[in-house]
Each structure stands twice: as C-alpha cells, then as structure tokens.
Amino acid sequence: MRMGKVDTRGRGRVNRVTFHKNSSLLVVGLTSGVFTVLESPSLSVLHTLSLGSSPLDSLALNRDGEWMAIASAELGQVVVWEWQSESYVLKQQGHHFGVLCCAFSPAGSL
C-alpha cells in the first residue's frame, strides 16, 4: 500500500492517523507498531520509529505539536515522545486493561 509518497509495504496497515494543523505534522501509526512523522503537504518523512510489533491504538499531539502520545493496548504501554529532540518524556508500561486512547489537556500538558 502506498499513502501518497509514504511506502507502508511490508510494515503493516495504517490504523491510526493524527494531524496537527499549526505545525503541519502528520503522524501515521501502523498495525506493526511502527509510526511515521511526516511534514505536510510535501509528506517528507521526519522520523520513523517502532514501539515493538503490537498495533498502535492511539496517537495524539499536544497543543504545540512538540510532544506526541502513543498508546498500545496489547502492550499496555503509553509513550510520550518529544520528536524534535528524539527523547522520551514518559514511558509507562503495565496497564492491566490496556490503553485505547490518549490525549493532552487543552493547556498542552500531560
């Protein structure tokens, strides 16, 4: 499958997408646990990372578009990642019933 200029062949199906209007960032999550950060409208790939081999169930960007929250119910994992510095803000695993949704407050904090 090709999504514009983004080739997802061999890495799973697209199952989550979020867009940040002010920064023109598009984040695409795949069933294989891979997520890609793209710059819109050119669809230039900024980062491609994997959280393992489990599907991603939720993607969210904070108000400024600097932090992204990624959740996998199968892993019981929530990760908050600052994509520009390529560093974790939070990495939490062990949620007994999984995590199906993640979001930031309107103020942009966790």
C-alpha positions as CSV (number, residue, x, y, z in Angstrom):
1,M,0.0,0.0,0.0
2,R,1.3,3.5,-0.8
3,M,-0.1,6.5,1.0
4,G,0.9,9.4,-1.1
5,K,4.7,9.2,-1.1
6,V,4.8,7.1,2.0
7,D,5.5,3.5,1.4
8,T,4.0,1.2,4.1
9,R,4.5,-2.1,2.2
10,G,5.8,-4.8,4.5
11,R,5.4,-2.7,7.7
12,G,1.7,-3.3,8.4
13,R,-1.6,-1.5,7.6
14,V,-2.4,2.1,8.6
15,N,-4.7,2.0,11.6
16,R,-4.2,5.5,13.3
17,V,-3.6,8.9,11.9
18,T,-3.4,12.3,13.5
19,F,-2.7,15.8,12.1
20,H,-1.5,18.9,13.8
21,K,-2.8,21.9,11.7
22,N,-0.5,24.6,13.1
23,S,2.8,22.7,12.6
24,S,1.5,20.7,9.5
25,L,2.6,17.5,11.1
26,L,1.0,14.2,10.1
27,V,1.6,11.1,12.3
28,V,0.7,7.7,10.8
29,G,0.5,4.6,13.0
30,L,0.7,1.1,11.6
31,T,-0.6,-2.2,12.9
32,S,3.0,-3.4,13.2
33,G,3.8,-0.8,15.9
34,V,5.7,1.5,13.5
35,F,4.8,5.2,13.4
36,T,6.0,7.8,11.0
37,V,6.1,11.6,11.4
38,L,5.7,13.5,8.2
39,E,5.7,17.1,7.2
40,S,2.7,18.2,5.2
41,P,1.9,18.9,2.4
42,S,5.2,17.5,1.0
43,L,4.9,14.3,3.0
44,S,8.6,14.4,3.8
45,V,9.4,11.8,6.4
46,L,10.9,13.4,9.5
47,H,11.1,10.2,11.7
48,T,10.1,6.6,11.5
49,L,10.2,4.6,14.8
50,S,8.8,1.3,16.2
51,L,7.4,0.7,19.6
52,G,7.5,-3.1,19.1
53,S,5.4,-5.4,17.0
54,S,2.0,-4.6,18.5
55,P,-0.6,-2.4,16.9
56,L,-0.8,1.3,17.9
57,D,-4.2,2.1,19.3
58,S,-4.0,5.9,19.8
59,L,-1.9,8.8,18.6
60,A,-2.1,12.4,19.9
61,L,-0.1,15.6,19.5
62,N,0.0,18.3,22.2
63,R,-1.1,21.9,21.5
64,D,2.4,23.0,20.2
65,G,2.9,19.8,18.2
66,E,6.2,19.1,20.0
67,W,5.1,16.1,22.0
68,M,3.2,13.1,20.8
69,A,1.5,10.4,22.9
70,I,1.4,6.9,21.5
71,A,-0.6,4.0,23.1
72,S,-0.7,0.3,22.5
73,A,-3.4,-1.6,24.3
74,E,-1.8,-5.0,23.6
75,L,1.4,-3.9,25.3
76,G,-0.4,-1.8,28.0
77,Q,2.0,0.9,27.0
78,V,1.9,4.7,26.8
79,V,4.8,6.7,25.4
80,V,5.1,10.5,25.3
81,W,7.9,11.4,22.9
82,E,9.4,14.8,22.0
83,W,10.0,14.3,18.3
84,Q,12.4,17.2,17.7
85,S,14.9,16.2,20.4
86,E,14.1,12.5,19.9
87,S,13.7,11.9,23.6
88,Y,11.1,10.2,25.8
89,V,9.1,12.5,28.1
90,L,7.3,9.5,29.6
91,K,7.3,5.7,29.0
92,Q,4.8,3.7,31.0
93,Q,4.1,0.1,30.6
94,G,2.0,-2.4,32.6
95,H,-1.6,-1.1,32.3
96,H,-3.6,-4.2,33.1
97,F,-6.5,-3.5,30.8
98,G,-4.6,-1.8,28.0
99,V,-4.8,1.8,26.8
100,L,-7.1,2.5,24.0
101,C,-7.0,6.3,24.0
102,C,-4.5,9.1,24.9
103,A,-5.0,12.9,24.8
104,F,-3.4,16.0,26.1
105,S,-5.1,18.7,28.1
106,P,-6.1,21.9,26.2
107,A,-3.2,23.6,28.0
108,G,-0.9,21.0,26.3
109,S,0.4,19.2,29.4
110,L,0.1,15.5,30.3
